[in-house]
Coordinates of N, CA and C in Angstrom, one line a residue:
M1 N 119.3 111.0 93.0 CA 118.5 110.7 94.2 C 117.9 109.3 94.1
Q2 N 118.0 108.6 95.2 CA 117.5 107.2 95.2 C 115.9 107.2 95.1
H3 N 115.4 106.1 94.5 CA 114.0 105.9 94.3 C 113.2 106.0 95.6
S4 N 113.7 105.4 96.6 CA 113.0 105.4 97.9 C 112.9 106.8 98.5
Q5 N 114.0 107.6 98.3 CA 113.9 109.0 98.7 C 112.9 109.8 97.9
I6 N 112.9 109.6 96.6 CA 111.9 110.3 95.8 C 110.5 110.0 96.2
C7 N 110.2 108.7 96.5 CA 108.9 108.3 97.0 C 108.5 108.9 98.3
Q8 N 109.5 109.0 99.2 CA 109.2 109.5 100.6 C 109.0 111.0 100.5
E9 N 109.7 111.7 99.7 CA 109.5 113.1 99.5 C 108.2 113.4 98.9
A10 N 107.7 112.5 98.0 CA 106.4 112.7 97.4 C 105.3 112.5 98.5
L11 N 105.5 111.6 99.3 CA 104.5 111.4 100.4 C 104.5 112.6 101.3
T12 N 105.6 113.1 101.7 CA 105.7 114.3 102.5 C 105.0 115.5 101.9
E13 N 105.2 115.6 100.6 CA 104.5 116.7 99.8 C 103.0 116.5 99.8
I14 N 102.6 115.3 99.6 CA 101.1 115.1 99.5 C 100.5 115.3 100.9
E15 N 101.1 114.8 101.9 CA 100.4 115.0 103.2 C 100.5 116.4 103.7
A16 N 101.5 117.1 103.4 CA 101.6 118.6 103.7 C 100.5 119.3 103.0
A17 N 100.2 119.0 101.7 CA 99.2 119.7 100.9 C 97.8 119.3 101.5
L18 N 97.6 118.1 101.9 CA 96.3 117.7 102.4 C 96.0 118.4 103.8
L19 N 97.1 118.4 104.6 CA 96.9 119.1 105.9 C 96.6 120.6 105.7
A20 N 97.2 121.2 104.7 CA 96.9 122.6 104.5 C 95.5 122.8 104.0
E21 N 95.0 121.8 103.2 CA 93.6 121.9 102.8 C 92.6 121.7 103.9
G22 N 93.1 121.0 104.9 CA 92.2 120.7 106.0 C 92.2 121.6 107.2
Q23 N 93.0 122.7 107.1 CA 93.2 123.6 108.3 C 91.9 124.2 108.8
S24 N 90.9 124.4 107.9 CA 89.7 125.0 108.3 C 88.6 124.1 108.7
I25 N 88.9 122.8 108.7 CA 87.9 121.8 109.1 C 87.8 121.7 110.6
S26 N 86.6 121.7 111.1 CA 86.4 121.6 112.5 C 86.7 120.2 113.0
P27 N 87.3 120.1 114.3 CA 87.5 118.8 114.8 C 86.3 117.9 114.9
H28 N 85.1 118.5 115.1 CA 83.8 117.8 115.1 C 83.6 117.2 113.7
K29 N 83.7 118.0 112.7 CA 83.5 117.4 111.3 C 84.5 116.3 111.0
A30 N 85.7 116.5 111.4 CA 86.8 115.5 111.1 C 86.4 114.2 111.8
A31 N 86.0 114.3 113.1 CA 85.6 113.1 113.8 C 84.4 112.4 113.2
E32 N 83.5 113.2 112.7 CA 82.3 112.7 112.1 C 82.6 111.9 110.8
R33 N 83.5 112.4 110.0 CA 83.9 111.7 108.8 C 84.8 110.5 109.1
A34 N 85.6 110.6 110.2 CA 86.4 109.4 110.6 C 85.5 108.3 111.0
F35 N 84.4 108.6 111.8 CA 83.5 107.6 112.2 C 82.8 106.9 111.1
C36 N 82.5 107.7 110.0 CA 81.8 107.2 108.8 C 82.7 106.2 108.1
M37 N 84.0 106.5 108.0 CA 85.0 105.7 107.2 C 85.3 104.4 107.9
K38 N 85.3 104.4 109.3 CA 85.6 103.3 110.1 C 87.1 102.8 109.8
T39 N 88.0 103.8 109.5 CA 89.4 103.4 109.3 C 90.2 103.6 110.5
P40 N 91.1 102.7 110.8 CA 92.0 102.9 111.9 C 93.1 103.9 111.7
M41 N 93.2 104.5 110.5 CA 94.2 105.5 110.2 C 93.7 106.9 110.7
A42 N 94.7 107.7 110.9 CA 94.4 109.2 111.3 C 93.7 109.8 110.0
M43 N 92.7 110.7 110.3 CA 92.0 111.4 109.3 C 92.1 112.9 109.4
I44 N 92.3 113.6 108.3 CA 92.3 115.0 108.4 C 90.9 115.6 108.4
G45 N 90.0 114.8 107.7 CA 88.6 115.2 107.7 C 88.1 115.8 106.4
L46 N 88.9 115.7 105.3 CA 88.6 116.2 104.0 C 87.4 115.4 103.4
S47 N 86.5 116.0 102.7 CA 85.5 115.3 102.0 C 86.0 114.7 100.7
V48 N 85.3 113.8 100.2 CA 85.8 113.2 98.9 C 85.9 114.2 97.8
P49 N 85.0 115.1 97.6 CA 85.2 116.2 96.6 C 86.4 117.0 96.8
Q50 N 86.7 117.3 98.1 CA 88.0 118.1 98.4 C 89.2 117.2 98.1
Q51 N 89.1 116.0 98.4 CA 90.3 115.1 98.1 C 90.5 115.0 96.5
R52 N 89.4 114.8 95.8 CA 89.6 114.7 94.4 C 90.1 116.0 93.8
A53 N 89.6 117.1 94.3 CA 90.0 118.4 93.8 C 91.5 118.6 94.0
R54 N 92.0 118.2 95.2 CA 93.4 118.3 95.5 C 94.3 117.5 94.5
L55 N 93.8 116.3 94.2 CA 94.6 115.5 93.2 C 94.6 116.2 91.9
K56 N 93.5 116.8 91.5 CA 93.4 117.5 90.2 C 94.3 118.6 90.1
V57 N 94.6 119.3 91.3 CA 95.6 120.4 91.3 C 96.9 119.9 90.9
G58 N 97.2 118.7 91.5 CA 98.5 118.0 91.1 C 99.6 118.2 92.1
Y59 N 100.7 117.5 91.9 CA 101.9 117.6 92.7 C 103.1 117.8 91.8
S60 N 104.2 117.9 92.4 CA 105.5 118.2 91.7 C 105.8 117.1 90.7
F61 N 105.3 115.9 90.9 CA 105.6 114.8 90.0 C 104.5 114.4 89.1
S62 N 103.4 115.2 89.1 CA 102.2 114.9 88.3 C 102.4 115.0 86.8
H63 N 103.5 115.6 86.4 CA 103.8 115.6 84.9 C 104.3 114.3 84.4
L64 N 104.7 113.4 85.3 CA 105.2 112.1 84.8 C 104.1 111.3 84.2
D65 N 104.5 110.3 83.3 CA 103.6 109.4 82.8 C 103.0 108.5 83.9
F66 N 101.9 107.9 83.5 CA 101.2 107.0 84.5 C 102.1 105.9 85.0
E67 N 102.8 105.3 84.1 CA 103.7 104.2 84.5 C 104.9 104.7 85.4
E68 N 105.3 105.9 85.2 CA 106.4 106.5 86.1 C 105.8 106.9 87.4
Q69 N 104.6 107.3 87.5 CA 104.0 107.8 88.7 C 103.6 106.6 89.6
L70 N 103.2 105.5 89.0 CA 102.6 104.4 89.8 C 103.5 103.9 90.9
P71 N 104.8 103.7 90.7 CA 105.6 103.3 91.9 C 105.6 104.3 93.0
I72 N 105.5 105.6 92.7 CA 105.4 106.6 93.7 C 104.1 106.5 94.5
W73 N 103.0 106.3 93.8 CA 101.7 106.1 94.4 C 101.6 104.8 95.2
T74 N 102.3 103.8 94.7 CA 102.3 102.6 95.5 C 103.0 102.8 96.8
H75 N 104.1 103.5 96.9 CA 104.7 103.9 98.1 C 103.7 104.7 99.0
V76 N 103.0 105.7 98.4 CA 102.1 106.5 99.2 C 101.0 105.6 99.8
W77 N 100.5 104.7 99.0 CA 99.4 103.8 99.4 C 99.9 102.9 100.6
N78 N 101.1 102.5 100.6 CA 101.6 101.6 101.6 C 102.1 102.3 102.9
A79 N 102.6 103.6 102.7 CA 103.3 104.3 103.8 C 102.5 105.5 104.3
A80 N 101.4 105.8 103.8 CA 100.6 106.9 104.2 C 100.3 107.0 105.7
N81 N 100.4 108.2 106.2 CA 100.0 108.3 107.6 C 98.6 108.7 107.8
Y82 N 97.9 109.2 106.8 CA 96.6 109.7 106.8 C 95.7 108.9 105.8
H83 N 94.5 108.7 106.1 CA 93.6 108.0 105.2 C 93.5 108.8 103.9
E84 N 93.4 110.1 104.0 CA 93.2 110.9 102.8 C 94.4 110.8 101.8
A85 N 95.6 110.6 102.4 CA 96.8 110.4 101.5 C 96.7 109.1 100.8
K86 N 96.3 108.0 101.5 CA 96.1 106.7 100.9 C 95.1 106.8 99.8
M87 N 94.0 107.6 100.0 CA 93.0 107.7 99.0 C 93.4 108.5 97.8
Q88 N 94.4 109.4 97.9 CA 95.0 110.1 96.8 C 95.5 109.1 95.8
A89 N 96.2 108.1 96.3 CA 96.7 107.0 95.5 C 95.6 106.2 94.8
A90 N 94.6 105.9 95.6 CA 93.4 105.2 95.0 C 92.7 106.0 93.9
F91 N 92.6 107.3 94.1 CA 91.9 108.1 93.1 C 92.8 108.2 91.8
F92 N 94.1 108.2 92.0 CA 95.0 108.3 90.9 C 94.9 107.1 89.9
V93 N 94.7 105.9 90.5 CA 94.6 104.7 89.6 C 93.2 104.4 89.2
E94 N 92.3 105.2 89.6 CA 90.9 105.0 89.4 C 90.5 104.9 87.9
R95 N 91.1 105.8 87.1 CA 90.7 105.9 85.7 C 92.0 106.0 84.8
P96 N 92.7 104.8 84.7 CA 93.9 104.8 83.9 C 93.6 105.0 82.4
N97 N 94.5 105.5 81.7 CA 94.3 105.6 80.2 C 94.2 104.2 79.6
R98 N 93.3 104.1 78.6 CA 93.0 102.8 78.0 C 94.2 102.2 77.3
T99 N 95.2 103.0 77.1 CA 96.5 102.5 76.5 C 97.3 101.7 77.5
I100 N 97.1 101.9 78.8 CA 97.8 101.2 79.8 C 97.6 99.7 79.7
D101 N 98.6 98.9 79.7 CA 98.4 97.4 79.6 C 97.6 96.9 80.8
P102 N 96.4 96.4 80.7 CA 95.6 96.0 81.8 C 96.2 94.8 82.6
V103 N 96.9 93.9 82.0 CA 97.5 92.8 82.7 C 98.6 93.4 83.7
W104 N 99.4 94.3 83.1 CA 100.5 94.9 83.9 C 99.8 95.7 85.1
L105 N 98.8 96.5 84.9 CA 98.2 97.3 85.9 C 97.5 96.4 87.0
W106 N 96.8 95.3 86.5 CA 96.2 94.4 87.5 C 97.3 93.8 88.4
D107 N 98.4 93.4 87.8 CA 99.5 92.8 88.7 C 100.1 93.8 89.6
Q108 N 100.1 95.1 89.2 CA 100.6 96.1 90.1 C 99.7 96.4 91.3
L109 N 98.4 96.3 91.0 CA 97.4 96.7 92.0 C 97.0 95.5 93.0
V110 N 97.2 94.3 92.5 CA 96.8 93.2 93.4 C 97.4 93.3 94.8
P111 N 98.7 93.6 94.9 CA 99.3 93.7 96.3 C 98.7 94.8 97.1
W112 N 98.1 95.8 96.5 CA 97.5 96.9 97.2 C 96.3 96.4 98.1
V113 N 95.6 95.4 97.7 CA 94.4 95.0 98.4 C 94.8 94.5 99.8
A114 N 96.0 93.9 100.0 CA 96.4 93.4 101.3 C 96.5 94.5 102.3
S115 N 96.6 95.7 102.0 CA 96.7 96.8 103.0 C 95.5 97.7 103.1
V116 N 94.4 97.2 102.5 CA 93.1 98.0 102.7 C 92.7 97.9 104.1
N117 N 92.2 99.0 104.7 CA 91.7 98.9 106.1 C 90.4 99.5 106.3
C118 N 89.6 99.9 105.2 CA 88.3 100.3 105.4 C 87.5 100.2 104.1
W119 N 86.2 100.4 104.2 CA 85.3 100.2 103.0 C 85.6 101.2 101.9
D120 N 86.0 102.4 102.3 CA 86.2 103.5 101.3 C 87.4 103.1 100.4
Q121 N 88.5 102.7 101.0 CA 89.6 102.2 100.2 C 89.3 101.0 99.4
S122 N 88.6 100.1 100.0 CA 88.2 98.8 99.3 C 87.4 99.1 98.0
D123 N 86.3 99.9 98.2 CA 85.4 100.2 97.1 C 86.0 101.0 96.0
T124 N 86.9 101.9 96.3 CA 87.6 102.7 95.3 C 88.5 101.8 94.4
L125 N 89.2 100.8 95.1 CA 89.9 99.9 94.3 C 89.0 99.0 93.5
S126 N 87.9 98.6 94.1 CA 87.0 97.7 93.3 C 86.6 98.3 92.0
D127 N 86.4 99.6 92.0 CA 86.0 100.3 90.8 C 87.0 100.0 89.6
V128 N 88.3 100.3 89.9 CA 89.3 100.1 88.8 C 89.5 98.6 88.6
L129 N 89.5 97.8 89.6 CA 89.7 96.3 89.4 C 88.6 95.7 88.6
S130 N 87.4 96.2 88.8 CA 86.2 95.7 88.0 C 86.4 96.0 86.5
H131 N 86.9 97.2 86.2 CA 87.2 97.6 84.9 C 88.2 96.7 84.2
L132 N 89.3 96.4 85.0 CA 90.3 95.5 84.5 C 89.8 94.1 84.4
N133 N 89.0 93.6 85.3 CA 88.4 92.3 85.3 C 87.6 92.1 84.0
E134 N 86.9 93.2 83.6 CA 86.1 93.1 82.4 C 86.9 92.9 81.2
R135 N 88.1 93.5 81.2 CA 89.0 93.5 80.0 C 89.8 92.2 79.9
I136 N 90.2 91.6 81.0 CA 91.1 90.5 81.0 C 90.6 89.4 82.0
P137 N 89.4 88.9 81.8 CA 88.8 88.0 82.8 C 89.7 86.7 83.0
D138 N 90.3 86.2 82.0 CA 91.1 85.0 82.2 C 92.3 85.2 83.0
H139 N 92.8 86.4 83.0 CA 94.0 86.7 83.8 C 93.6 87.0 85.3
T140 N 92.4 87.6 85.5 CA 92.0 88.0 86.8 C 91.4 86.9 87.6
A141 N 90.7 86.0 87.0 CA 90.0 84.9 87.7 C 90.8 84.2 88.7
P142 N 92.0 83.8 88.5 CA 92.8 83.1 89.5 C 93.0 83.9 90.8
T143 N 93.2 85.2 90.6 CA 93.3 86.1 91.8 C 92.0 86.2 92.6
L144 N 90.9 86.3 91.9 CA 89.6 86.4 92.5 C 89.3 85.1 93.3
E145 N 89.7 84.0 92.7 CA 89.5 82.7 93.4 C 90.3 82.6 94.7
R146 N 91.5 83.1 94.6 CA 92.4 83.1 95.7 C 91.9 84.0 96.8
W147 N 91.5 85.2 96.4 CA 91.0 86.2 97.4 C 89.8 85.6 98.1
N148 N 89.0 84.9 97.4 CA 87.7 84.4 97.9 C 87.9 83.5 99.1
V149 N 89.0 82.8 99.3 CA 89.3 82.0 100.4 C 90.4 82.5 101.3
S150 N 90.7 83.8 101.1 CA 91.8 84.4 101.9 C 91.4 84.5 103.4
E151 N 92.4 84.6 104.2 CA 92.1 84.9 105.7 C 91.9 86.3 105.9
Q152 N 92.2 87.2 104.9 CA 92.1 88.6 105.0 C 90.7 89.0 104.5
P153 N 89.8 89.6 105.4 CA 88.4 89.9 105.0 C 88.3 90.9 103.8
W154 N 89.2 91.8 103.7 CA 89.1 92.8 102.6 C 89.5 92.1 101.3
E155 N 90.3 91.1 101.3 CA 90.5 90.3 100.1 C 89.3 89.5 99.7
R156 N 88.6 88.9 100.7 CA 87.4 88.2 100.4 C 86.3 89.2 99.9
R157 N 86.2 90.3 100.5 CA 85.3 91.3 99.9 C 85.6 91.7 98.5
Q158 N 86.9 91.9 98.2 CA 87.3 92.3 96.9 C 87.0 91.2 95.9
S159 N 87.0 89.9 96.3 CA 86.7 88.8 95.4 C 85.3 88.8 94.8
L160 N 84.4 89.5 95.5 CA 83.0 89.7 95.1 C 82.7 91.0 94.4
V161 N 83.1 92.1 95.1 CA 82.7 93.4 94.6 C 83.5 93.7 93.2
A162 N 84.7 93.2 93.1 CA 85.4 93.4 91.8 C 84.8 92.7 90.6
L163 N 83.9 91.7 90.9 CA 83.3 91.0 89.8 C 82.5 91.9 88.9
L164 N 81.6 92.7 89.5 CA 80.7 93.5 88.8 C 80.7 95.0 89.2
F165 N 81.1 95.3 90.4 CA 81.0 96.6 91.0 C 79.6 97.1 90.8
Y166 N 79.4 98.1 89.9 CA 78.0 98.4 89.5 C 77.8 97.9 88.1
S167 N 76.8 97.1 87.9 CA 76.6 96.4 86.6 C 76.3 97.4 85.5
R168 N 75.8 98.5 85.8 CA 75.5 99.5 84.8 C 76.7 100.1 84.2
L169 N 77.9 99.9 84.8 CA 79.1 100.4 84.3 C 79.8 99.4 83.4
R170 N 79.3 98.2 83.4 CA 79.9 97.1 82.6 C 79.4 97.0 81.2
E171 N 80.4 96.8 80.3 CA 80.0 96.5 78.9 C 79.9 95.0 78.6
S172 N 80.7 94.3 79.4 CA 80.6 92.8 79.3 C 80.7 92.3 80.7
F173 N 80.3 91.0 80.9 CA 80.2 90.5 82.3 C 80.9 89.2 82.4
P174 N 81.3 88.9 83.7 CA 82.0 87.7 84.0 C 81.0 86.5 83.7
E175 N 81.5 85.3 83.7 CA 80.6 84.1 83.6 C 79.8 84.1 84.8
P176 N 78.5 83.9 84.6 CA 77.6 83.8 85.8 C 77.9 82.7 86.8
E177 N 78.5 81.6 86.2 CA 78.8 80.5 87.1 C 79.9 80.9 88.1
L178 N 80.9 81.7 87.6 CA 81.9 82.2 88.5 C 81.3 83.1 89.6
V179 N 80.5 84.0 89.2 CA 79.9 85.0 90.1 C 79.1 84.3 91.2
F180 N 78.2 83.4 90.8 CA 77.3 82.8 91.9 C 78.1 81.8 92.7
R181 N 79.1 81.2 92.1 CA 80.0 80.2 92.9 C 80.8 81.0 94.0
L182 N 81.4 82.1 93.6 CA 82.2 82.9 94.6 C 81.3 83.4 95.7
V183 N 80.1 83.9 95.3 CA 79.1 84.4 96.3 C 78.7 83.3 97.2
E184 N 78.4 82.1 96.7 CA 77.9 81.0 97.5 C 79.0 80.6 98.5
C185 N 80.3 80.6 98.1 CA 81.4 80.3 99.0 C 81.4 81.2 100.3
R186 N 80.9 82.4 100.2 CA 81.0 83.4 101.2 C 79.7 83.6 102.0
L187 N 78.7 82.8 101.8 CA 77.4 83.0 102.4 C 77.5 82.9 103.9
G188 N 78.4 82.1 104.4 CA 78.6 82.0 105.9 C 79.7 82.8 106.5
D189 N 80.2 83.8 105.7 CA 81.4 84.6 106.1 C 81.0 85.3 107.4
P190 N 82.0 85.3 108.4 CA 81.7 86.0 109.7 C 81.9 87.5 109.6
D191 N 82.4 88.1 108.5 CA 82.8 89.5 108.5 C 81.6 90.3 107.9
Y192 N 81.3 91.4 108.6 CA 80.1 92.2 108.2 C 80.3 92.8 106.8
Y193 N 81.5 93.3 106.5 CA 81.7 93.9 105.2 C 81.8 92.9 104.0
V194 N 82.1 91.7 104.3 CA 82.1 90.6 103.3 C 80.6 90.3 103.1
Q195 N 79.8 90.2 104.2 CA 78.4 90.0 104.0 C 77.7 91.1 103.2
K196 N 78.1 92.3 103.4 CA 77.6 93.4 102.6 C 78.0 93.2 101.1
A197 N 79.2 92.7 100.9 CA 79.6 92.4 99.5 C 78.8 91.3 98.9
V198 N 78.4 90.3 99.7 CA 77.5 89.2 99.2 C 76.2 89.8 98.7
G199 N 75.6 90.7 99.5 CA 74.4 91.3 99.1 C 74.5 92.2 97.9
W200 N 75.6 93.0 97.9 CA 75.9 93.9 96.8 C 76.0 93.2 95.5
T201 N 76.8 92.1 95.5 CA 77.0 91.3 94.3 C 75.7 90.6 93.8
L202 N 74.9 90.1 94.7 CA 73.6 89.5 94.3 C 72.7 90.6 93.7
R203 N 72.7 91.8 94.3 CA 71.8 92.9 93.8 C 72.2 93.2 92.3
E204 N 73.6 93.3 92.1 CA 74.0 93.7 90.8 C 73.8 92.5 89.8
A205 N 74.0 91.3 90.3 CA 73.7 90.1 89.5 C 72.3 90.0 89.0
Y206 N 71.4 90.5 89.8 CA 69.9 90.5 89.5 C 69.7 91.4 88.2
H207 N 70.5 92.5 88.1 CA 70.3 93.4 87.0 C 70.8 92.7 85.7
V208 N 71.7 91.7 85.8 CA 72.3 91.1 84.6 C 71.6 89.8 84.3
W209 N 71.4 89.0 85.4 CA 70.8 87.6 85.2 C 69.6 87.5 86.2
P210 N 68.5 88.1 86.0 CA 67.4 88.2 87.0 C 66.9 86.8 87.4
E211 N 66.7 85.9 86.4 CA 66.1 84.6 86.7 C 67.1 83.8 87.6
E212 N 68.4 83.8 87.2 CA 69.4 83.1 88.0 C 69.6 83.7 89.4
A213 N 69.5 85.0 89.5 CA 69.7 85.6 90.8 C 68.5 85.3 91.7
V214 N 67.3 85.3 91.2 CA 66.2 85.0 92.0 C 66.2 83.5 92.4
H215 N 66.6 82.7 91.5 CA 66.7 81.3 91.8 C 67.8 81.0 92.9
F216 N 68.9 81.7 92.8 CA 69.9 81.6 93.9 C 69.4 82.1 95.2
L217 N 68.7 83.2 95.2 CA 68.1 83.8 96.5 C 67.1 82.8 97.0
D218 N 66.3 82.2 96.2 CA 65.3 81.3 96.7 C 65.9 80.0 97.3
R219 N 67.0 79.6 96.8 CA 67.7 78.4 97.4 C 68.4 78.7 98.7
H220 N 68.9 80.0 98.8 CA 69.7 80.3 100.0 C 69.1 81.3 100.9
V221 N 67.8 81.6 100.7 CA 67.2 82.7 101.4 C 67.2 82.5 103.0
G222 N 67.2 81.3 103.4 CA 67.2 81.0 104.8 C 68.6 81.2 105.5
V223 N 69.6 81.2 104.7 CA 71.0 81.3 105.3 C 71.6 82.7 105.1
L224 N 71.0 83.5 104.3 CA 71.6 84.8 104.1 C 71.6 85.6 105.4
A225 N 72.8 86.2 105.6 CA 73.0 87.1 106.8 C 72.1 88.3 106.6
P226 N 71.7 89.0 107.7 CA 70.8 90.2 107.6 C 71.4 91.2 106.7
A227 N 72.7 91.5 106.8 CA 73.4 92.5 105.9 C 73.3 92.1 104.5
A228 N 73.5 90.9 104.2 CA 73.5 90.4 102.8 C 72.0 90.4 102.3
W229 N 71.1 90.0 103.1 CA 69.7 90.0 102.7 C 69.2 91.4 102.3
Q230 N 69.5 92.3 103.1 CA 69.1 93.7 102.9 C 69.6 94.2 101.6
A231 N 70.9 94.1 101.3 CA 71.5 94.6 100.1 C 71.0 93.8 98.9
A232 N 70.9 92.5 99.0 CA 70.6 91.7 97.9 C 69.2 91.9 97.3
T233 N 68.2 92.3 98.2 CA 66.8 92.4 97.8 C 66.3 93.8 97.7
E234 N 67.1 94.8 97.8 CA 66.6 96.2 97.8 C 66.1 96.6 96.5
K235 N 66.5 96.0 95.4 CA 66.0 96.4 94.0 C 65.1 95.4 93.4
L236 N 64.7 94.3 94.2 CA 63.8 93.3 93.7 C 62.4 93.9 93.5
P237 N 61.6 93.4 92.6 CA 60.1 93.8 92.6 C 59.5 93.4 93.9
A238 N 58.5 94.2 94.3 CA 57.9 94.0 95.7 C 57.3 92.6 95.8
K239 N 56.7 92.1 94.8 CA 56.0 90.8 94.9 C 57.1 89.7 95.1
T240 N 58.2 89.8 94.3 CA 59.3 88.8 94.5 C 59.9 88.8 95.8
K241 N 60.1 90.0 96.3 CA 60.7 90.2 97.7 C 59.8 89.7 98.7
Q242 N 58.5 89.9 98.6 CA 57.5 89.4 99.5 C 57.5 87.9 99.6
V243 N 57.6 87.2 98.5 CA 57.6 85.8 98.5 C 58.8 85.2 99.1
L244 N 60.0 85.8 98.8 CA 61.2 85.4 99.4 C 61.2 85.7 100.9
K245 N 60.7 86.8 101.3 CA 60.7 87.2 102.7 C 59.8 86.2 103.5
A246 N 58.7 85.8 102.9 CA 57.8 84.8 103.6 C 58.6 83.5 103.8
K247 N 59.3 83.0 102.7 CA 60.0 81.8 102.8 C 61.1 81.9 103.8
R248 N 61.8 83.0 103.9 CA 62.9 83.3 104.8 C 62.3 83.2 106.3
K249 N 61.2 83.8 106.5 CA 60.6 83.8 107.8 C 60.2 82.4 108.2
A250 N 59.6 81.7 107.3 CA 59.1 80.3 107.6 C 60.3 79.4 107.9
G251 N 61.4 79.5 107.2 CA 62.5 78.7 107.4 C 63.2 79.0 108.8
R252 N 63.2 80.3 109.1 CA 63.8 80.6 110.4 C 62.9 80.2 111.6
E253 N 61.6 80.2 111.4 CA 60.7 79.8 112.5 C 60.9 78.3 112.8
K254 N 61.1 77.5 111.7 CA 61.3 76.0 111.9 C 62.7 75.7 112.6
S255 N 63.7 76.6 112.3 CA 65.0 76.3 112.9 C 65.1 77.0 114.2

């Protein structure tokens, strides 16, 4: 059997299983979840726990090694008809075995980012990419730099969120110069989800480099977009946030 046929049969199996899982979901609940995801793809309406549980049950090819499964899941990611099927691929790569070559896996996953179409897909990929970035920073940095100036907003978002994701999950951190430089390049980004990534990354940077993060916020407080400002300052001490807020307000009144 040709590889393409194997991959297509796997996609058919996955989507049939997901549709069977979703038979009892009301159209109202499905529409509610679709609205939350903001994806242009069709949605069955399965919750994330339901999706994860279905992957845990497995498929006819789940006995294969990670490296053998990845080409199948790459096809699923690129050819899925339903958001939930695409997310099955994302959940599969989320926690690879530590024996997997991180350089190989990073190079396999980089093309996936080009077909992201909503924050759920983006952030699930950010989780695994941030783990890989932590292990092989010299290899990942050129891609993050390229994504940072991409015409594709989900690549620009990935260039920031994949730096730290959640700092509490990191055992080591990127160079702060890289983090703050990539954030600074995206301060004026027109995309809402990139601006949310600016705020997310500054919030997580504060947990790692508090003095540098506050200094960065102080220098740029007047130009932070509302979405970035809200996310960046949500964990700051009240007094620090109050001082920055006053400076932000004064600067906006002058302009």
